[in-house]
Tab-separated table of C-alpha atoms in Angstrom:
chain	number	residue	atom	x	y	z
A	20	GLY	CA	99.537	87.674	81.517
A	21	ALA	CA	97.811	89.950	79.344
A	22	GLY	CA	100.030	90.062	76.378
A	23	VAL	CA	101.812	87.323	73.946
A	24	SER	CA	104.439	85.600	75.629
A	25	GLN	CA	107.800	84.076	74.022
A	26	SER	CA	110.400	82.030	75.275
A	27	PRO	CA	113.279	81.725	75.515
A	28	SER	CA	113.831	85.361	75.210
A	29	ASN	CA	117.486	84.380	73.975
A	30	LYS	CA	118.850	81.503	72.894
A	31	VAL	CA	122.497	80.754	72.099
A	32	THR	CA	123.018	77.246	70.450
A	33	GLU	CA	125.918	75.391	68.023
A	34	LYS	CA	125.221	75.043	64.410
A	35	GLY	CA	123.440	71.742	63.790
A	36	LYS	CA	121.684	71.532	67.046
A	37	ASP	CA	117.726	71.594	67.128
A	38	VAL	CA	116.019	74.493	68.628
A	39	GLU	CA	112.239	75.021	69.964
A	40	LEU	CA	110.759	78.412	70.182
A	41	ARG	CA	107.575	79.020	71.985
A	42	CYS	CA	104.951	81.518	71.560
A	43	ASP	CA	101.789	81.548	74.066
A	44	PRO	CA	99.003	84.284	72.561
A	45	ILE	CA	96.539	86.382	73.898
A	46	SER	CA	93.799	84.150	75.241
A	47	GLY	CA	91.113	84.175	72.764
A	48	HIS	CA	92.803	85.062	69.800
A	49	THR	CA	92.323	82.677	67.089
A	50	ALA	CA	94.886	83.776	64.380
A	51	LEU	CA	98.754	83.402	65.225
A	52	TYR	CA	101.826	84.470	63.281
A	53	TRP	CA	105.429	83.774	63.323
A	54	TYR	CA	108.080	86.482	61.775
A	55	ARG	CA	111.547	86.431	61.614
A	56	GLN	CA	113.435	89.818	62.162
A	57	SER	CA	116.909	90.161	60.890
A	58	LEU	CA	118.970	93.492	60.634
A	59	GLY	CA	118.024	95.413	57.807
A	60	GLN	CA	115.485	92.867	56.487
A	61	GLY	CA	112.374	93.986	58.346
A	62	LEU	CA	109.864	91.533	59.325
A	63	GLU	CA	109.844	88.230	56.889
A	64	PHE	CA	106.561	86.350	57.306
A	65	LEU	CA	107.021	82.402	58.024
A	66	ILE	CA	103.760	80.668	59.150
A	67	TYR	CA	100.177	81.851	60.075
A	68	PHE	CA	97.612	79.745	61.806
A	69	GLN	CA	93.707	80.566	62.142
A	70	GLY	CA	91.779	78.303	64.112
A	71	ASN	CA	91.358	74.855	63.262
A	72	SER	CA	92.384	75.851	59.426
A	73	ALA	CA	95.418	74.229	57.967
A	74	PRO	CA	98.364	76.635	58.204
A	75	ASP	CA	99.756	78.848	55.733
A	76	LYS	CA	103.605	77.736	55.726
A	77	SER	CA	104.357	79.537	52.706
A	78	GLY	CA	107.393	81.863	54.368
A	79	LEU	CA	109.143	78.938	55.769
A	80	PRO	CA	112.515	78.976	54.401
A	81	SER	CA	113.618	75.564	54.346
A	82	ASP	CA	112.155	72.188	55.423
A	83	ARG	CA	114.315	72.621	58.311
A	84	PHE	CA	111.850	74.858	59.584
A	85	SER	CA	108.324	73.759	61.103
A	86	ALA	CA	105.546	75.149	63.663
A	87	GLU	CA	102.692	73.598	65.431
A	88	ARG	CA	99.973	74.902	67.307
A	89	THR	CA	98.441	72.821	69.923
A	90	GLY	CA	95.119	73.146	71.024
A	91	GLY	CA	94.337	76.319	69.046
A	92	SER	CA	96.715	78.122	71.510
A	93	VAL	CA	100.377	77.993	72.165
A	94	SER	CA	102.601	77.518	69.280
A	95	THR	CA	106.159	76.265	68.752
A	96	LEU	CA	108.636	76.970	66.054
A	97	THR	CA	111.235	74.465	65.712
A	98	ILE	CA	114.178	74.672	63.697
A	99	GLN	CA	116.166	71.581	62.906
A	100	ARG	CA	120.088	71.629	62.251
A	101	THR	CA	120.496	75.328	62.918
A	102	GLN	CA	122.654	77.401	60.669
A	103	GLN	CA	124.318	80.685	61.232
A	104	GLU	CA	121.907	82.537	58.614
A	105	ASP	CA	119.135	81.209	61.035
A	106	SER	CA	120.588	83.988	63.687
A	107	ALA	CA	117.728	86.651	64.074
A	108	VAL	CA	114.745	87.731	66.444
A	109	TYR	CA	111.836	85.376	65.815
A	110	LEU	CA	108.726	87.040	66.681
A	111	CYS	CA	105.054	85.556	67.497
A	112	ALA	CA	101.900	87.928	67.174
A	113	SER	CA	98.502	87.249	67.554
A	114	ILE	CA	95.028	88.744	66.555
A	115	PRO	CA	91.361	88.088	67.722
A	116	ASP	CA	90.109	87.613	64.137
A	117	GLY	CA	90.063	88.880	60.700
A	118	ALA	CA	92.691	92.022	59.916
A	119	GLY	CA	93.235	94.508	62.558
A	120	GLU	CA	96.100	95.149	64.928
A	121	LEU	CA	98.624	92.477	65.503
A	122	PHE	CA	99.766	92.275	68.902
A	123	PHE	CA	103.357	90.958	69.336
A	124	GLY	CA	105.452	89.303	71.876
A	125	GLU	CA	109.190	90.626	72.975
A	126	GLY	CA	110.547	87.984	70.456
A	127	SER	CA	113.044	85.204	70.873
A	128	ARG	CA	116.733	86.099	69.860
A	129	LEU	CA	118.543	83.227	68.359
A	130	THR	CA	122.473	83.118	68.128
A	131	VAL	CA	123.928	80.062	65.942
A	132	LEU	CA	127.539	79.773	66.760
B	14	ALA	CA	103.637	89.632	44.889
B	15	GLN	CA	102.755	92.457	47.537
B	16	SER	CA	105.639	94.692	48.899
B	17	VAL	CA	106.061	97.534	50.892
B	18	SER	CA	108.942	99.866	50.491
B	19	GLN	CA	110.537	102.204	53.220
B	20	HIS	CA	112.767	104.614	51.539
B	21	ASN	CA	114.741	105.778	54.708
B	22	HIS	CA	116.514	103.232	56.261
B	23	HIS	CA	118.313	105.519	58.911
B	24	VAL	CA	117.011	109.141	59.672
B	25	ILE	CA	118.887	111.521	62.287
B	26	LEU	CA	116.884	114.386	63.353
B	27	SER	CA	117.195	117.129	66.214
B	28	GLU	CA	114.577	117.463	68.477
B	29	ALA	CA	111.626	119.812	67.582
B	30	ALA	CA	112.561	118.859	63.822
B	31	SER	CA	109.661	117.752	61.569
B	32	LEU	CA	109.578	114.026	60.696
B	33	GLU	CA	108.274	112.488	57.315
B	34	LEU	CA	108.890	108.670	56.720
B	35	GLY	CA	107.993	107.234	53.302
B	36	CYS	CA	106.222	103.855	52.754
B	37	ASN	CA	105.071	102.911	49.384
B	38	TYR	CA	102.997	99.500	48.747
B	39	SER	CA	102.463	97.582	45.826
B	40	TYR	CA	98.839	96.039	45.452
B	41	GLY	CA	96.102	97.261	43.263
B	42	GLY	CA	92.930	96.411	45.669
B	43	THR	CA	91.906	97.208	48.661
B	44	VAL	CA	94.290	97.659	51.481
B	45	ASN	CA	94.452	98.111	55.481
B	46	LEU	CA	97.669	100.130	56.319
B	47	PHE	CA	99.622	99.974	59.689
B	48	TRP	CA	102.400	101.750	61.014
B	49	TYR	CA	104.228	100.057	64.185
B	50	VAL	CA	106.924	101.012	66.321
B	51	GLN	CA	109.737	99.307	68.229
B	52	TYR	CA	111.200	101.520	71.190
B	53	PRO	CA	114.722	100.143	71.831
B	54	GLY	CA	114.205	97.048	73.937
B	55	GLN	CA	110.611	96.660	73.670
B	56	HIS	CA	108.074	94.923	71.552
B	57	LEU	CA	106.520	96.236	68.616
B	58	GLN	CA	103.355	98.202	69.076
B	59	LEU	CA	100.659	99.884	66.684
B	60	LEU	CA	101.149	103.690	66.127
B	61	LEU	CA	98.428	103.785	63.998
B	62	LYS	CA	96.359	102.033	61.477
B	63	TYR	CA	94.150	102.988	58.116
B	64	PHE	CA	91.091	100.613	57.186
B	65	SER	CA	88.674	103.277	55.552
B	66	GLY	CA	87.337	106.516	55.633
B	67	ASP	CA	89.110	109.809	56.094
B	68	PRO	CA	92.747	109.362	54.914
B	69	LEU	CA	94.329	111.241	57.204
B	70	VAL	CA	94.653	108.947	60.466
B	71	LYS	CA	95.973	110.255	63.708
B	72	GLY	CA	97.896	107.792	66.115
B	73	ILE	CA	99.436	107.861	69.674
B	74	LYS	CA	101.987	110.492	70.341
B	75	GLY	CA	101.285	113.260	67.735
B	76	PHE	CA	101.692	110.883	64.845
B	77	GLU	CA	99.719	110.906	61.823
B	78	ALA	CA	99.761	109.277	58.322
B	79	GLU	CA	98.277	110.105	55.023
B	80	PHE	CA	97.019	107.403	52.728
B	81	ILE	CA	96.913	108.458	49.292
B	82	LYS	CA	95.569	105.883	47.222
B	83	SER	CA	96.832	107.081	43.564
B	84	LYS	CA	100.205	106.857	45.040
B	85	PHE	CA	100.020	103.885	46.841
B	86	SER	CA	101.746	105.559	49.865
B	87	PHE	CA	101.162	105.733	53.607
B	88	ASN	CA	103.865	108.249	54.879
B	89	LEU	CA	104.203	108.989	58.526
B	90	ARG	CA	104.539	112.336	59.983
B	91	LYS	CA	105.149	114.245	63.196
B	92	PRO	CA	105.266	117.795	63.307
B	93	SER	CA	108.168	117.971	65.986
B	94	VAL	CA	109.707	114.941	67.192
B	95	GLN	CA	111.220	114.364	70.604
B	96	TRP	CA	114.089	112.357	71.902
B	97	SER	CA	111.890	109.741	72.845
B	98	ASP	CA	110.807	109.020	69.330
B	99	THR	CA	114.119	107.318	68.796
B	100	ALA	CA	112.975	104.104	67.887
B	101	GLU	CA	112.542	101.860	64.529
B	102	TYR	CA	109.468	102.330	62.520
B	103	PHE	CA	107.644	99.845	60.548
B	104	CYS	CA	105.284	100.222	57.668
B	105	ALA	CA	102.512	97.044	56.920
B	106	VAL	CA	100.175	96.240	54.770
B	107	VAL	CA	97.664	93.375	54.557
B	108	SER	CA	94.889	92.940	51.479
B	109	GLY	CA	92.179	90.660	51.363
B	110	THR	CA	94.020	87.849	52.958
B	111	TYR	CA	95.472	87.734	56.121
B	112	LYS	CA	99.338	88.094	55.172
B	113	TYR	CA	100.763	91.038	56.708
B	114	ILE	CA	103.473	92.167	54.703
B	115	PHE	CA	106.127	94.864	56.510
B	116	GLY	CA	108.621	97.025	55.229
B	117	THR	CA	112.081	96.846	56.167
B	118	GLY	CA	112.061	99.477	58.738
B	119	THR	CA	113.505	103.037	59.363
B	120	ARG	CA	115.337	103.882	62.337
B	121	LEU	CA	115.042	107.101	63.729
B	122	LYS	CA	117.598	108.723	66.164
B	123	VAL	CA	116.440	112.056	67.676
B	124	LEU	CA	119.362	114.088	69.078
B	125	ALA	CA	118.546	115.977	72.340
C-alpha cells in the first residue's frame, strides 16, 4: 500500500504476556518513529530509526520495551511482560529524510487486562 | 528539555463559530512547527506546517496558523468551523534534531 501500515490494529493481552507490534513504513522513507498515545497524554516519543544509524531509544519507558528495524524497512516494537499501564495506542510514523511531514499509520491499540 | 503546551484540552463550538487553539513551545532556536489532526477513527494527518518565511501559514480545509516567534506560539485558527471539523488537534515542534515533540492535543467538538 501507499501508506504506513501497522498490525495488529487491536491487541488484547493478559498482564505478563509479551506482545509484538509491527510497522511497515512507506517505501523509500529512511526514518521511522514509534510513539505512544494515551488518553490525555498526547503523543509520547518512544524510539527513532534513521537509515543505518544507531536508533535513538531515549523515549522507551523501561527495559521491557525494545524495537528493531530490519533491512531499513519493517520495524517491530516488542513489549515484554506487559503491564496494565502499557495499554495505549502505539503509532508508527515514517518520513523520507530530514525534518518534514511525518506520515502516520493507523496505530495498534493495545489493551492489557 | 523541549516541550509543547496546548492550553485547551476540550473545546465545544457551534457551527460557524470562530476557532483558535493555542500552542506554545519552549525552545530558543530555530524550529519547524506543525499542526496535525486526527478525525474520529482515522490516522493523524498533517493540517499545516511552518518552516520559514511568511509566519502566517495556510493549511487544508480553511485552517491557518500564525507563528509569533517572540511569544513562542503557533496558534491554529479557522474563521468558521463546520461539524466535520470535529477531531483532535495536535501541535508539534521539531528543532535541529529529528525529535518531534507533540502537545497533549485538543479535542474539538462542533455542534451542528
